[in-house]
Tab-separated table of C-alpha atoms in Angstrom:
chain	number	residue	atom	x	y	z
A	17	MET	CA	133.102	83.238	60.441
A	18	ILE	CA	129.824	82.974	62.399
A	19	TYR	CA	128.292	85.611	60.326
A	20	ARG	CA	129.142	83.687	57.082
A	21	ILE	CA	127.788	80.423	58.392
A	22	CYS	CA	124.516	82.098	59.639
A	23	GLN	CA	124.186	83.857	56.412
A	24	PHE	CA	124.472	80.451	54.359
A	25	LEU	CA	122.069	78.429	56.770
A	26	LEU	CA	119.470	81.390	56.586
A	27	ASP	CA	120.037	81.736	52.871
A	28	VAL	CA	119.026	78.016	52.588
A	29	ILE	CA	115.935	78.214	54.812
A	30	TYR	CA	114.727	81.515	53.306
A	31	THR	CA	115.057	80.119	49.750
A	32	LEU	CA	113.265	76.985	50.630
A	33	LEU	CA	110.655	78.395	52.775
A	34	PHE	CA	109.932	81.921	51.165
A	35	ARG	CA	111.445	81.416	47.758
A	36	ILE	CA	113.550	84.560	48.287
A	37	ARG	CA	115.398	86.166	45.565
A	38	ALA	CA	117.238	89.473	45.141
A	39	GLU	CA	117.429	92.008	42.366
A	40	GLY	CA	119.678	94.847	41.976
A	41	LEU	CA	122.563	93.673	43.962
A	42	GLU	CA	124.915	95.461	41.573
A	43	HIS	CA	123.965	98.733	43.060
A	44	VAL	CA	125.403	97.679	46.510
A	45	PRO	CA	129.021	98.977	46.314
A	46	ALA	CA	131.927	96.559	46.832
A	47	GLN	CA	133.727	98.698	49.163
A	48	GLY	CA	133.293	101.807	51.219
A	49	PRO	CA	130.570	102.917	53.708
A	50	VAL	CA	127.072	101.732	52.604
A	51	LEU	CA	123.642	102.421	54.209
A	52	LEU	CA	120.876	99.990	53.241
A	53	CYS	CA	117.738	101.695	53.817
A	54	SER	CA	114.664	99.292	53.554
A	55	ASN	CA	110.986	99.305	54.211
A	56	HIS	CA	109.972	96.820	57.134
A	57	ILE	CA	107.131	94.383	56.945
A	58	SER	CA	108.342	91.616	59.158
A	59	ASN	CA	110.453	90.241	61.809
A	60	PHE	CA	112.051	88.263	58.961
A	61	ASP	CA	113.325	91.471	57.099
A	62	PRO	CA	116.889	91.975	58.762
A	63	PRO	CA	118.193	88.496	57.519
A	64	ALA	CA	116.219	89.134	54.201
A	65	VAL	CA	117.956	92.430	53.443
A	66	GLY	CA	121.537	91.014	54.140
A	67	LEU	CA	121.343	87.392	52.759
A	68	LYS	CA	122.492	88.043	49.254
A	69	VAL	CA	124.834	90.952	49.980
A	70	ARG	CA	128.322	89.824	49.655
A	71	ARG	CA	129.508	92.166	52.451
A	72	ARG	CA	128.669	91.851	56.191
A	73	VAL	CA	125.718	93.858	56.982
A	74	HIS	CA	125.345	95.331	60.595
A	75	PHE	CA	121.932	96.108	61.993
A	76	MET	CA	120.522	98.007	64.856
A	77	ALA	CA	118.212	95.712	66.848
A	78	LYS	CA	115.868	96.411	69.692
A	79	ALA	CA	117.444	96.271	72.886
A	80	GLU	CA	115.097	93.799	74.492
A	81	LEU	CA	116.311	91.114	72.110
A	82	PHE	CA	119.769	91.259	73.859
A	83	THR	CA	118.347	90.588	77.359
A	84	PHE	CA	118.212	86.799	76.658
A	85	LYS	CA	121.960	86.132	76.778
A	86	PRO	CA	122.343	83.449	74.305
A	87	LEU	CA	120.357	85.246	71.667
A	88	GLY	CA	122.186	88.466	72.521
A	89	ALA	CA	125.450	86.742	72.101
A	90	LEU	CA	124.366	85.285	68.837
A	91	LEU	CA	123.084	88.957	67.462
A	92	THR	CA	126.334	90.498	68.630
A	93	ALA	CA	128.363	87.764	66.679
A	94	ILE	CA	126.479	88.345	63.436
A	95	GLY	CA	127.001	92.150	63.782
A	96	ALA	CA	123.879	93.344	65.442
A	97	PHE	CA	123.924	95.997	68.210
A	98	PRO	CA	121.201	97.128	70.494
A	99	VAL	CA	119.172	100.296	70.279
A	100	LYS	CA	116.672	101.573	72.797
A	101	ARG	CA	113.304	102.312	71.244
A	102	GLY	CA	111.106	105.403	71.773
A	103	GLY	CA	114.135	107.752	72.162
A	104	VAL	CA	117.479	108.735	70.740
A	105	SER	CA	120.188	106.236	71.517
A	106	LYS	CA	123.366	108.276	71.333
A	107	GLU	CA	125.531	105.143	71.835
A	108	SER	CA	123.768	103.312	69.076
A	109	ILE	CA	124.214	106.433	66.681
A	110	LYS	CA	127.851	106.632	67.662
A	111	LEU	CA	128.436	103.084	66.849
A	112	ALA	CA	126.552	103.141	63.476
A	113	LEU	CA	128.591	106.279	62.383
A	114	GLN	CA	131.789	104.601	63.502
A	115	LEU	CA	131.088	101.471	61.601
A	116	LEU	CA	130.264	103.552	58.429
A	117	LYS	CA	133.495	105.667	59.072
A	118	ASP	CA	135.277	102.226	59.048
A	119	GLY	CA	133.718	101.455	55.634
A	120	HIS	CA	131.235	98.935	56.638
A	121	VAL	CA	127.604	98.258	55.607
A	122	MET	CA	124.798	99.053	57.740
A	123	GLY	CA	121.127	98.140	57.208
A	124	ILE	CA	118.370	100.366	58.785
A	125	PHE	CA	114.556	100.540	58.679
A	126	PRO	CA	113.751	104.213	58.470
A	127	GLU	CA	110.185	103.604	59.691
A	128	GLY	CA	111.559	102.142	62.896
A	129	THR	CA	109.068	99.588	63.182
A	130	ARG	CA	107.129	97.197	60.937
A	131	SER	CA	104.467	98.577	58.650
A	132	VAL	CA	101.620	96.971	56.718
A	133	PRO	CA	102.366	96.572	52.985
A	134	GLY	CA	100.673	99.245	50.957
A	135	MET	CA	100.273	101.352	54.116
A	136	GLU	CA	102.877	104.113	54.210
A	137	GLY	CA	104.321	104.434	57.890
A	138	ALA	CA	105.826	107.708	59.183
A	139	ALA	CA	109.565	107.503	58.871
A	140	LYS	CA	111.890	108.670	61.560
A	141	LYS	CA	114.734	110.813	60.898
A	142	GLY	CA	117.318	108.653	62.080
A	143	ALA	CA	118.492	107.173	58.806
A	144	ALA	CA	118.753	110.651	57.253
A	145	MET	CA	120.823	111.862	59.999
A	146	ILE	CA	123.170	108.990	59.748
A	147	ALA	CA	123.267	109.258	56.010
A	148	LEU	CA	124.143	113.004	56.108
A	149	ARG	CA	126.840	112.627	58.806
A	150	SER	CA	128.505	109.589	57.400
A	151	GLY	CA	128.551	110.536	53.840
A	152	ALA	CA	127.745	106.841	53.201
A	153	SER	CA	126.255	105.574	49.705
A	154	VAL	CA	122.528	105.276	50.556
A	155	ILE	CA	120.938	102.293	48.710
A	156	PRO	CA	117.147	102.219	48.909
A	157	VAL	CA	115.911	98.523	49.443
A	158	ALA	CA	112.325	97.230	49.097
A	159	ILE	CA	110.921	93.858	50.389
A	160	ASN	CA	108.173	92.841	48.279
A	161	GLY	CA	106.010	89.653	48.924
A	162	SER	CA	104.928	87.604	51.844
A	163	TYR	CA	106.749	85.363	54.182
A	164	LYS	CA	104.055	82.891	53.965
A	165	LEU	CA	105.276	79.377	53.609
A	166	PHE	CA	106.314	78.787	50.175
A	167	GLY	CA	105.333	82.330	49.165
A	168	LYS	CA	107.667	84.563	47.231
A	169	VAL	CA	109.803	87.341	48.693
A	170	VAL	CA	111.793	89.705	46.351
A	171	VAL	CA	114.332	92.148	47.846
A	172	ARG	CA	115.170	94.927	45.418
A	173	TYR	CA	118.089	97.093	45.755
A	174	GLY	CA	117.955	100.386	43.946
A	175	PRO	CA	120.739	102.829	42.666
A	176	PRO	CA	122.235	105.112	45.251
A	177	VAL	CA	120.189	108.075	46.492
A	178	ASP	CA	121.643	111.279	45.443
A	179	LEU	CA	122.106	113.237	48.507
A	180	SER	CA	124.475	115.793	47.172
A	181	ILE	CA	121.675	118.462	46.552
A	182	PHE	CA	121.580	118.744	50.330
A	183	ALA	CA	125.225	119.214	50.936
A	184	ASP	CA	125.022	123.158	51.691
A	185	ASP	CA	121.392	122.838	53.074
A	186	LYS	CA	121.067	124.171	56.731
A	187	GLU	CA	117.303	124.495	56.776
A	188	PRO	CA	115.594	123.325	59.955
A	189	GLU	CA	113.642	120.730	57.975
A	190	LEU	CA	116.557	119.155	56.388
A	191	LEU	CA	116.248	115.776	58.074
A	192	GLU	CA	112.566	115.722	57.107
A	193	ARG	CA	113.362	116.481	53.350
A	194	VAL	CA	116.150	113.846	53.255
A	195	THR	CA	113.744	111.298	54.910
A	196	ASP	CA	111.097	111.961	52.439
A	197	VAL	CA	113.743	111.355	49.446
A	198	ILE	CA	114.920	108.181	50.882
A	199	MET	CA	111.392	106.811	51.518
A	200	ALA	CA	110.326	107.944	48.053
A	201	HIS	CA	113.025	105.682	46.534
A	202	ILE	CA	112.105	102.838	48.673
A	203	ARG	CA	108.306	103.226	47.795
A	204	GLU	CA	109.288	103.393	44.090
A	205	LEU	CA	111.041	100.009	44.332
A	206	SER	CA	108.040	98.482	45.975
A	207	ARG	CA	105.714	99.245	43.059
């Protein structure tokens, strides 16, 4: 209930202030585990990725945001959970995998941090690892535009990334290769 109320309010705010619109929502499966993998250009991105999606989208959020109790409670109520930055957070990965196993939607930013539009950031391997372990549909997402007041932001959802070619792959560089494939799809949507 809290999620839907926040989603509605943020949708109104983002539509009025940033003229946000979504393209390709038909690519987001109506059921089953889904991993939305997006570029990351602003702190405004997590709501932007989930606003127009009809299903509840869960996100990892930096642990520091949860230290202020009221904000932490709100983030938890809308489906976010803390992740420690700078290292591997086994608890966060376990929770992400469980959410996907239970058939939920998770949003993730493979770059791990914000990047400058047009400047490709080095992506981390976490999204690839979660995608391969969970078997979730991987939907690339590209946020294009600027969050300047009355600017225009377009969120594009692409067709699922086919990771079946990696099914029997045991190479040491597997996660790097899967990460590159996911990021290539995101960058293609950004053009």
